[in-house]
């Protein structure tokens, strides 16, 4: 079906609304919704928090004159839910509201919906059009979609490197980070952390830098902290074990839970990354930001297990040190390049992700 410019405008409005929930809706997808009457938005809303009302509920409730609903169109970027979860089905509310026309960005791949919401609406006499701004709608919910389609979290690799290609100096006198990027870049990186559900490092980064792995430079929830530490060498007094957030340690020892720390036993003689990703999928973790050192990052790169890479090139030079990951398998040019007050942010998207 062909959609006009106004339909695209309203769907993009849904997408913009939905983005406001990023980092707060896990495990639910990002959804925005507008109600339109005579080409004017008369109601809008987005899913703000898991367990709270869905976008359609907020949008319909925000309409001041409900007599207009029967002659209005509801736009939503993802197919309305048709099952009882923490909240009632949105399809029931739409039908009860009297709305007779719904425009959907993309079908929901979640097995409990996956076309059923559209079918229920149509059986109730509601006209449903689907397939507008499809690429933008999929991009919005890339974490949710990847988890369902690939049975693993969406994976973002992130690191900062010097202009001469080093992650860190060869030797250090303290176990604190050596900053390569500027404060603007670091603040942006903390915003990214707030948008993802988990953050992962290897034990060497924990020992060398003693990072906090929080969102202290940006308002938002800190991600679940993941640590690869086969022999459990990282001291429990390390900053990453702060009880403000759950910690998962992948260990060669036995699985157990100690307060907010969960130890998950994996076989380090087998494919470690696949075991970690399978565990995270089973725990409902939809996204992971890998901020480990060169070995951890390189393992993800060499396995083809990454969806985005975000590389900040600072203005520092080390002359020698620990080399940044080898990105020869990346496309020659990044998908985007942005200047951050002297730093350069390069982003790659992996279209061949495993």
mmCIF file of C-alpha atoms in Angstrom:
data_model
loop_
_atom_site.group_PDB
_atom_site.id
_atom_site.type_symbol
_atom_site.label_atom_id
_atom_site.label_comp_id
_atom_site.label_asym_id
_atom_site.label_seq_id
_atom_site.Cartn_x
_atom_site.Cartn_y
_atom_site.Cartn_z
ATOM 1 C CA UNK A 1 0.000 0.000 0.000
ATOM 2 C CA UNK A 2 1.140 3.527 -0.752
ATOM 3 C CA UNK A 3 1.140 6.048 2.079
ATOM 4 C CA UNK A 4 1.119 9.820 1.716
ATOM 5 C CA UNK A 5 3.525 12.345 3.197
ATOM 6 C CA UNK A 6 1.222 13.078 6.126
ATOM 7 C CA UNK A 7 1.172 9.386 7.110
ATOM 8 C CA UNK A 8 4.981 9.317 7.157
ATOM 9 C CA UNK A 9 4.993 12.488 9.246
ATOM 10 C CA UNK A 10 2.684 10.959 11.839
ATOM 11 C CA UNK A 11 4.652 7.693 11.963
ATOM 12 C CA UNK A 12 7.893 9.617 12.461
ATOM 13 C CA UNK A 13 6.141 11.423 15.311
ATOM 14 C CA UNK A 14 5.412 7.992 16.849
ATOM 15 C CA UNK A 15 9.078 7.046 16.508
ATOM 16 C CA UNK A 16 10.236 10.297 18.129
ATOM 17 C CA UNK A 17 7.848 9.746 21.045
ATOM 18 C CA UNK A 18 8.942 6.130 21.461
ATOM 19 C CA UNK A 19 12.622 7.098 21.744
ATOM 20 C CA UNK A 20 11.854 8.865 25.014
ATOM 21 C CA UNK A 21 11.440 5.455 26.621
ATOM 22 C CA UNK A 22 14.888 4.179 25.605
ATOM 23 C CA UNK A 23 16.547 2.420 28.520
ATOM 24 C CA UNK A 24 13.372 2.254 30.630
ATOM 25 C CA UNK A 25 11.093 -0.213 28.845
ATOM 26 C CA UNK A 26 13.141 -3.433 28.883
ATOM 27 C CA UNK A 27 12.097 -6.130 28.145
ATOM 28 C CA UNK A 28 9.292 -4.380 26.292
ATOM 29 C CA UNK A 29 9.820 -2.682 22.912
ATOM 30 C CA UNK A 30 9.840 1.071 22.283
ATOM 31 C CA UNK A 31 6.415 2.247 21.161
ATOM 32 C CA UNK A 32 4.955 5.654 20.379
ATOM 33 C CA UNK A 33 1.410 6.441 19.312
ATOM 34 C CA UNK A 34 -0.591 9.397 17.997
ATOM 35 C CA UNK A 35 -4.315 9.836 17.393
ATOM 36 C CA UNK A 36 -5.091 12.005 14.371
ATOM 37 C CA UNK A 37 -8.366 13.756 13.493
ATOM 38 C CA UNK A 38 -8.682 15.877 10.343
ATOM 39 C CA UNK A 39 -4.871 15.711 9.912
ATOM 40 C CA UNK A 40 -4.332 17.127 13.402
ATOM 41 C CA UNK A 41 -2.803 15.240 16.333
ATOM 42 C CA UNK A 42 -5.386 15.176 19.118
ATOM 43 C CA UNK A 43 -3.685 12.603 21.338
ATOM 44 C CA UNK A 44 -0.211 11.184 21.838
ATOM 45 C CA UNK A 45 1.795 8.975 24.142
ATOM 46 C CA UNK A 46 4.610 6.491 24.465
ATOM 47 C CA UNK A 47 5.442 3.431 26.532
ATOM 48 C CA UNK A 48 7.364 4.922 29.427
ATOM 49 C CA UNK A 49 8.219 1.982 31.649
ATOM 50 C CA UNK A 50 7.864 -1.789 31.715
ATOM 51 C CA UNK A 51 4.721 -2.707 33.629
ATOM 52 C CA UNK A 52 3.164 0.704 32.929
ATOM 53 C CA UNK A 53 0.473 1.623 30.399
ATOM 54 C CA UNK A 54 1.334 1.071 26.748
ATOM 55 C CA UNK A 55 1.639 3.881 24.206
ATOM 56 C CA UNK A 56 -1.874 3.358 22.830
ATOM 57 C CA UNK A 57 -3.346 3.721 26.320
ATOM 58 C CA UNK A 58 -1.530 7.021 26.932
ATOM 59 C CA UNK A 59 -2.507 8.354 23.487
ATOM 60 C CA UNK A 60 -6.206 7.489 23.706
ATOM 61 C CA UNK A 61 -6.483 8.753 27.304
ATOM 62 C CA UNK A 62 -4.901 12.049 26.276
ATOM 63 C CA UNK A 63 -7.695 12.828 23.788
ATOM 64 C CA UNK A 64 -9.886 15.473 25.412
ATOM 65 C CA UNK A 65 -12.987 14.903 23.230
ATOM 66 C CA UNK A 66 -13.618 11.170 22.906
ATOM 67 C CA UNK A 67 -16.509 11.769 20.508
ATOM 68 C CA UNK A 68 -13.833 12.412 17.837
ATOM 69 C CA UNK A 69 -12.310 8.947 18.151
ATOM 70 C CA UNK A 70 -14.733 7.211 15.791
ATOM 71 C CA UNK A 71 -13.600 9.553 13.038
ATOM 72 C CA UNK A 72 -9.894 9.415 13.923
ATOM 73 C CA UNK A 73 -6.858 7.379 12.863
ATOM 74 C CA UNK A 74 -4.463 5.833 15.349
ATOM 75 C CA UNK A 75 -0.801 5.610 14.292
ATOM 76 C CA UNK A 76 1.582 3.295 16.126
ATOM 77 C CA UNK A 77 5.090 2.137 15.163
ATOM 78 C CA UNK A 78 4.584 -1.474 16.331
ATOM 79 C CA UNK A 79 1.577 -3.774 16.064
ATOM 80 C CA UNK A 80 -0.728 -3.371 19.105
ATOM 81 C CA UNK A 81 -0.482 -6.209 21.613
ATOM 82 C CA UNK A 82 -3.265 -8.761 21.746
ATOM 83 C CA UNK A 83 -2.362 -10.714 24.882
ATOM 84 C CA UNK A 84 -2.561 -10.226 28.627
ATOM 85 C CA UNK A 85 0.884 -9.441 30.038
ATOM 86 C CA UNK A 86 1.421 -7.002 32.876
ATOM 87 C CA UNK A 87 -1.300 -4.882 31.237
ATOM 88 C CA UNK A 88 -4.486 -5.729 29.253
ATOM 89 C CA UNK A 89 -4.392 -6.080 25.442
ATOM 90 C CA UNK A 90 -4.220 -2.782 23.558
ATOM 91 C CA UNK A 91 -6.406 -4.274 20.815
ATOM 92 C CA UNK A 92 -9.334 -4.384 23.277
ATOM 93 C CA UNK A 93 -8.915 -0.722 24.186
ATOM 94 C CA UNK A 94 -8.693 0.359 20.529
ATOM 95 C CA UNK A 95 -11.879 -1.531 19.648
ATOM 96 C CA UNK A 96 -13.732 -0.190 22.711
ATOM 97 C CA UNK A 97 -12.618 3.378 21.948
ATOM 98 C CA UNK A 98 -14.476 3.361 18.645
ATOM 99 C CA UNK A 99 -11.399 4.081 16.517
ATOM 100 C CA UNK A 100 -12.025 2.574 13.073
ATOM 101 C CA UNK A 101 -8.655 3.084 11.378
ATOM 102 C CA UNK A 102 -5.200 2.026 12.601
ATOM 103 C CA UNK A 103 -1.884 2.540 10.792
ATOM 104 C CA UNK A 104 0.948 0.254 11.970
ATOM 105 C CA UNK A 105 4.641 0.700 11.205
ATOM 106 C CA UNK A 106 5.751 -2.945 11.470
ATOM 107 C CA UNK A 107 4.335 -6.239 12.646
ATOM 108 C CA UNK A 108 5.455 -7.361 16.106
ATOM 109 C CA UNK A 109 7.786 -10.412 15.763
ATOM 110 C CA UNK A 110 7.046 -11.507 19.343
ATOM 111 C CA UNK A 111 5.319 -14.898 19.119
ATOM 112 C CA UNK A 112 2.398 -13.914 21.359
ATOM 113 C CA UNK A 113 1.515 -11.078 18.977
ATOM 114 C CA UNK A 114 3.052 -11.586 15.492
ATOM 115 C CA UNK A 115 0.012 -10.670 13.400
ATOM 116 C CA UNK A 116 -2.650 -11.578 15.959
ATOM 117 C CA UNK A 117 -3.193 -7.974 17.002
ATOM 118 C CA UNK A 118 -3.810 -6.927 13.420
ATOM 119 C CA UNK A 119 -6.112 -9.900 12.848
ATOM 120 C CA UNK A 120 -8.189 -9.145 15.965
ATOM 121 C CA UNK A 121 -8.617 -5.516 14.943
ATOM 122 C CA UNK A 122 -9.659 -6.424 11.410
ATOM 123 C CA UNK A 123 -12.152 -9.023 12.664
ATOM 124 C CA UNK A 124 -13.689 -6.278 14.786
ATOM 125 C CA UNK A 125 -14.175 -4.138 11.689
ATOM 126 C CA UNK A 126 -11.188 -1.854 12.189
ATOM 127 C CA UNK A 127 -9.306 -0.957 9.019
ATOM 128 C CA UNK A 128 -5.601 -1.708 9.548
ATOM 129 C CA UNK A 129 -2.853 -0.535 7.202
ATOM 130 C CA UNK A 130 0.666 -1.781 7.830
ATOM 131 C CA UNK A 131 4.158 -1.142 6.481
ATOM 132 C CA UNK A 132 5.101 2.521 6.718
ATOM 133 C CA UNK A 133 8.575 3.837 7.613
ATOM 134 C CA UNK A 134 9.521 0.176 8.014
ATOM 135 C CA UNK A 135 13.303 0.684 8.150
ATOM 136 C CA UNK A 136 12.995 3.431 10.757
ATOM 137 C CA UNK A 137 10.603 1.330 12.832
ATOM 138 C CA UNK A 138 12.970 -1.656 12.761
ATOM 139 C CA UNK A 139 15.933 0.568 13.630
ATOM 140 C CA UNK A 140 14.022 1.961 16.604
ATOM 141 C CA UNK A 141 13.458 -1.531 18.004
ATOM 142 C CA UNK A 142 16.697 -3.130 16.802
ATOM 143 C CA UNK A 143 17.365 -4.525 20.281
ATOM 144 C CA UNK A 144 13.926 -6.107 20.622
ATOM 145 C CA UNK A 145 13.937 -7.451 17.049
ATOM 146 C CA UNK A 146 17.500 -8.831 17.235
ATOM 147 C CA UNK A 147 16.720 -10.689 20.456
ATOM 148 C CA UNK A 148 13.742 -12.418 18.838
ATOM 149 C CA UNK A 149 15.264 -13.065 15.406
ATOM 150 C CA UNK A 150 18.815 -14.031 16.457
ATOM 151 C CA UNK A 151 18.151 -15.426 19.938
ATOM 152 C CA UNK A 152 20.850 -13.196 21.424
ATOM 153 C CA UNK A 153 21.172 -9.595 22.674
ATOM 154 C CA UNK A 154 21.939 -6.655 20.385
ATOM 155 C CA UNK A 155 25.718 -6.138 20.697
ATOM 156 C CA UNK A 156 27.460 -2.763 20.682
ATOM 157 C CA UNK A 157 31.251 -2.588 20.786
ATOM 158 C CA UNK A 158 32.624 0.629 22.237
ATOM 159 C CA UNK A 159 36.144 1.860 22.839
ATOM 160 C CA UNK A 160 38.294 4.974 22.782
ATOM 161 C CA UNK A 161 41.695 4.988 21.081
ATOM 162 C CA UNK A 162 44.513 7.477 20.587
ATOM 163 C CA UNK A 163 45.299 9.063 17.242
ATOM 164 C CA UNK A 164 48.152 6.547 16.911
ATOM 165 C CA UNK A 165 45.915 3.565 17.623
ATOM 166 C CA UNK A 166 46.334 2.608 21.291
ATOM 167 C CA UNK A 167 43.757 1.768 23.955
ATOM 168 C CA UNK A 168 46.018 2.247 26.953
ATOM 169 C CA UNK A 169 49.665 2.805 27.862
ATOM 170 C CA UNK A 170 51.855 -0.272 28.167
ATOM 171 C CA UNK A 171 52.384 0.242 31.895
ATOM 172 C CA UNK A 172 50.478 2.196 34.557
ATOM 173 C CA UNK A 173 51.235 3.247 38.110
ATOM 174 C CA UNK A 174 47.610 3.163 39.309
ATOM 175 C CA UNK A 175 44.606 0.946 38.608
ATOM 176 C CA UNK A 176 42.507 3.812 37.286
ATOM 177 C CA UNK A 177 41.434 4.591 33.718
ATOM 178 C CA UNK A 178 43.728 6.703 31.533
ATOM 179 C CA UNK A 179 41.373 9.067 29.755
ATOM 180 C CA UNK A 180 41.804 9.291 25.997
ATOM 181 C CA UNK A 181 38.546 11.052 25.129
ATOM 182 C CA UNK A 182 37.289 14.446 26.278
ATOM 183 C CA UNK A 183 34.458 15.154 28.720
ATOM 184 C CA UNK A 184 31.856 15.557 25.941
ATOM 185 C CA UNK A 185 32.716 12.115 24.547
ATOM 186 C CA UNK A 186 32.671 10.547 28.008
ATOM 187 C CA UNK A 187 29.285 12.100 28.785
ATOM 188 C CA UNK A 188 27.918 10.725 25.518
ATOM 189 C CA UNK A 189 29.321 7.299 26.394
ATOM 190 C CA UNK A 190 27.451 7.425 29.711
ATOM 191 C CA UNK A 191 24.266 8.298 27.830
ATOM 192 C CA UNK A 192 24.850 5.176 25.725
ATOM 193 C CA UNK A 193 25.196 3.122 28.902
ATOM 194 C CA UNK A 194 21.822 4.406 30.109
ATOM 195 C CA UNK A 195 20.267 3.211 26.844
ATOM 196 C CA UNK A 196 21.521 -0.377 27.095
ATOM 197 C CA UNK A 197 20.474 -3.163 29.423
ATOM 198 C CA UNK A 198 23.945 -4.511 30.246
ATOM 199 C CA UNK A 199 27.647 -3.664 30.004
ATOM 200 C CA UNK A 200 30.496 -6.189 29.757
ATOM 201 C CA UNK A 201 34.223 -6.181 30.492
ATOM 202 C CA UNK A 202 36.916 -8.823 30.981
ATOM 203 C CA UNK A 203 38.817 -9.354 34.218
ATOM 204 C CA UNK A 204 41.957 -7.591 32.934
ATOM 205 C CA UNK A 205 40.091 -4.317 32.426
ATOM 206 C CA UNK A 206 38.615 -4.685 35.915
ATOM 207 C CA UNK A 207 42.083 -5.270 37.399
ATOM 208 C CA UNK A 208 43.833 -2.523 35.404
ATOM 209 C CA UNK A 209 41.223 0.272 35.550
ATOM 210 C CA UNK A 210 38.829 -0.584 38.407
ATOM 211 C CA UNK A 211 35.949 1.003 36.423
ATOM 212 C CA UNK A 212 32.563 1.893 37.927
ATOM 213 C CA UNK A 213 30.581 1.119 34.727
ATOM 214 C CA UNK A 214 27.839 3.555 35.755
ATOM 215 C CA UNK A 215 25.949 6.457 34.160
ATOM 216 C CA UNK A 216 27.296 9.018 36.641
ATOM 217 C CA UNK A 217 27.817 11.693 33.930
ATOM 218 C CA UNK A 218 24.295 11.280 32.549
ATOM 219 C CA UNK A 219 20.875 10.923 34.139
ATOM 220 C CA UNK A 220 19.667 7.364 33.656
ATOM 221 C CA UNK A 221 19.737 3.840 35.013
ATOM 222 C CA UNK A 222 23.134 2.155 35.102
ATOM 223 C CA UNK A 223 23.223 -1.111 33.129
ATOM 224 C CA UNK A 224 23.588 -4.583 34.621
ATOM 225 C CA UNK A 225 27.333 -5.197 34.949
ATOM 226 C CA UNK A 226 28.839 -8.302 33.353
ATOM 227 C CA UNK A 227 32.331 -9.570 34.148
ATOM 228 C CA UNK A 228 34.289 -12.390 32.500
ATOM 229 C CA UNK A 229 36.491 -13.661 35.334
ATOM 230 C CA UNK A 230 37.231 -17.418 35.107
ATOM 231 C CA UNK A 231 39.282 -17.673 38.321
ATOM 232 C CA UNK A 232 37.418 -14.898 40.162
ATOM 233 C CA UNK A 233 40.549 -12.786 40.515
ATOM 234 C CA UNK A 234 38.771 -9.434 40.763
ATOM 235 C CA UNK A 235 38.473 -8.288 44.372
ATOM 236 C CA UNK A 236 34.917 -8.008 45.664
ATOM 237 C CA UNK A 237 35.799 -4.473 46.814
ATOM 238 C CA UNK A 238 36.249 -3.386 43.185
ATOM 239 C CA UNK A 239 33.955 -0.538 42.119
ATOM 240 C CA UNK A 240 31.983 -2.649 39.675
ATOM 241 C CA UNK A 241 30.667 -4.730 42.600
ATOM 242 C CA UNK A 242 28.935 -1.682 44.081
ATOM 243 C CA UNK A 243 25.435 -2.863 45.135
ATOM 244 C CA UNK A 244 23.656 -0.105 43.187
ATOM 245 C CA UNK A 245 23.150 -2.576 40.317
ATOM 246 C CA UNK A 246 23.103 -6.306 39.687
ATOM 247 C CA UNK A 247 26.399 -7.940 38.682
ATOM 248 C CA UNK A 248 26.805 -11.177 36.715
ATOM 249 C CA UNK A 249 30.205 -12.898 36.843
ATOM 250 C CA UNK A 250 31.021 -15.575 34.265
ATOM 251 C CA UNK A 251 33.217 -18.016 36.137
ATOM 252 C CA UNK A 252 34.897 -21.409 35.773
ATOM 253 C CA UNK A 253 33.779 -22.184 39.317
ATOM 254 C CA UNK A 254 30.290 -23.194 40.415
ATOM 255 C CA UNK A 255 27.141 -21.172 39.767
ATOM 256 C CA UNK A 256 25.749 -19.400 42.807
ATOM 257 C CA UNK A 257 24.201 -16.156 43.986
ATOM 258 C CA UNK A 258 25.704 -13.936 46.664
ATOM 259 C CA UNK A 259 23.490 -10.947 47.298
ATOM 260 C CA UNK A 260 23.340 -8.777 44.165
ATOM 261 C CA UNK A 261 26.117 -10.814 42.520
ATOM 262 C CA UNK A 262 25.240 -13.825 40.401
ATOM 263 C CA UNK A 263 28.012 -16.227 39.420
ATOM 264 C CA UNK A 264 27.309 -18.174 36.222
ATOM 265 C CA UNK A 265 29.500 -21.198 35.477
ATOM 266 C CA UNK A 266 30.565 -21.628 31.846
ATOM 267 C CA UNK A 267 33.018 -23.916 30.087
ATOM 268 C CA UNK A 268 36.081 -21.849 29.184
ATOM 269 C CA UNK A 269 37.395 -24.609 26.927
ATOM 270 C CA UNK A 270 34.391 -24.149 24.614
ATOM 271 C CA UNK A 271 32.940 -21.103 22.800
ATOM 272 C CA UNK A 272 32.840 -18.586 25.644
ATOM 273 C CA UNK A 273 30.975 -15.814 23.802
ATOM 274 C CA UNK A 274 28.211 -18.110 22.589
ATOM 275 C CA UNK A 275 27.697 -19.371 26.148
ATOM 276 C CA UNK A 276 27.553 -15.816 27.501
ATOM 277 C CA UNK A 277 25.112 -14.659 24.838
ATOM 278 C CA UNK A 278 22.902 -17.718 25.366
ATOM 279 C CA UNK A 279 22.825 -17.027 29.101
ATOM 280 C CA UNK A 280 21.921 -13.379 28.568
ATOM 281 C CA UNK A 281 19.170 -14.324 26.114
ATOM 282 C CA UNK A 282 17.713 -16.733 28.658
ATOM 283 C CA UNK A 283 17.778 -13.945 31.256
ATOM 284 C CA UNK A 284 15.868 -11.613 28.924
ATOM 285 C CA UNK A 285 18.812 -9.243 28.386
ATOM 286 C CA UNK A 286 18.164 -7.517 25.050
ATOM 287 C CA UNK A 287 21.295 -5.420 24.673
ATOM 288 C CA UNK A 288 24.917 -5.439 25.709
ATOM 289 C CA UNK A 289 27.607 -2.780 25.456
ATOM 290 C CA UNK A 290 31.074 -4.337 25.326
ATOM 291 C CA UNK A 291 33.609 -1.972 26.908
ATOM 292 C CA UNK A 292 36.317 -4.518 27.592
ATOM 293 C CA UNK A 293 39.974 -4.400 26.621
ATOM 294 C CA UNK A 294 41.548 -5.349 23.317
ATOM 295 C CA UNK A 295 41.291 -9.122 23.837
ATOM 296 C CA UNK A 296 37.595 -9.125 24.733
ATOM 297 C CA UNK A 297 36.712 -6.702 21.942
ATOM 298 C CA UNK A 298 38.789 -8.617 19.398
ATOM 299 C CA UNK A 299 37.046 -11.864 20.309
ATOM 300 C CA UNK A 300 33.670 -10.330 19.481
ATOM 301 C CA UNK A 301 35.023 -8.864 16.237
ATOM 302 C CA UNK A 302 36.666 -12.092 15.098
ATOM 303 C CA UNK A 303 33.479 -14.046 15.880
ATOM 304 C CA UNK A 304 31.365 -11.646 13.842
ATOM 305 C CA UNK A 305 29.242 -11.190 16.972
ATOM 306 C CA UNK A 306 28.560 -7.471 16.923
ATOM 307 C CA UNK A 307 25.844 -5.219 15.528
ATOM 308 C CA UNK A 308 27.364 -1.768 16.013
ATOM 309 C CA UNK A 309 30.849 -0.482 16.771
ATOM 310 C CA UNK A 310 31.321 2.975 18.261
ATOM 311 C CA UNK A 311 34.940 4.096 18.243
ATOM 312 C CA UNK A 312 36.016 7.411 19.746
ATOM 313 C CA UNK A 313 39.383 8.657 18.498
ATOM 314 C CA UNK A 314 40.810 11.110 21.025
ATOM 315 C CA UNK A 315 43.471 13.731 20.511
ATOM 316 C CA UNK A 316 46.082 11.960 22.657
ATOM 317 C CA UNK A 317 49.161 10.118 21.361
ATOM 318 C CA UNK A 318 50.895 7.374 23.360
ATOM 319 C CA UNK A 319 53.669 6.388 20.960
ATOM 320 C CA UNK A 320 53.490 2.890 22.422
ATOM 321 C CA UNK A 321 50.963 0.884 24.396
ATOM 322 C CA UNK A 322 48.185 -1.678 24.127
ATOM 323 C CA UNK A 323 46.938 -1.642 20.558
ATOM 324 C CA UNK A 324 43.313 -0.957 19.707
ATOM 325 C CA UNK A 325 41.353 -3.841 18.153
ATOM 326 C CA UNK A 326 42.058 -4.817 14.557
ATOM 327 C CA UNK A 327 39.140 -3.534 12.491
ATOM 328 C CA UNK A 328 40.324 -4.811 9.100
ATOM 329 C CA UNK A 329 37.105 -6.840 8.860
ATOM 330 C CA UNK A 330 35.050 -3.631 9.152
ATOM 331 C CA UNK A 331 33.930 -1.757 6.045
ATOM 332 C CA UNK A 332 36.602 0.658 4.803
ATOM 333 C CA UNK A 333 34.537 3.678 5.784
ATOM 334 C CA UNK A 334 32.394 4.001 8.912
ATOM 335 C CA UNK A 335 28.653 4.455 8.415
ATOM 336 C CA UNK A 336 28.857 7.792 10.205
ATOM 337 C CA UNK A 337 31.635 10.084 11.449
ATOM 338 C CA UNK A 338 30.991 12.849 13.978
ATOM 339 C CA UNK A 339 33.294 15.436 15.549
ATOM 340 C CA UNK A 340 32.983 15.894 19.316
ATOM 341 C CA UNK A 341 34.945 19.037 20.224
ATOM 342 C CA UNK A 342 38.131 17.618 18.772
ATOM 343 C CA UNK A 343 37.439 13.921 19.316
ATOM 344 C CA UNK A 344 36.126 11.914 16.369
ATOM 345 C CA UNK A 345 33.315 9.376 16.753
ATOM 346 C CA UNK A 346 33.213 6.651 14.113
ATOM 347 C CA UNK A 347 30.253 4.290 13.933
ATOM 348 C CA UNK A 348 30.038 1.043 12.006
ATOM 349 C CA UNK A 349 26.937 -1.099 11.491
ATOM 350 C CA UNK A 350 27.500 -4.803 10.884
ATOM 351 C CA UNK A 351 25.105 -5.933 8.156
ATOM 352 C CA UNK A 352 26.664 -9.431 8.290
ATOM 353 C CA UNK A 353 26.247 -9.921 12.038
ATOM 354 C CA UNK A 354 26.039 -13.552 13.176
#
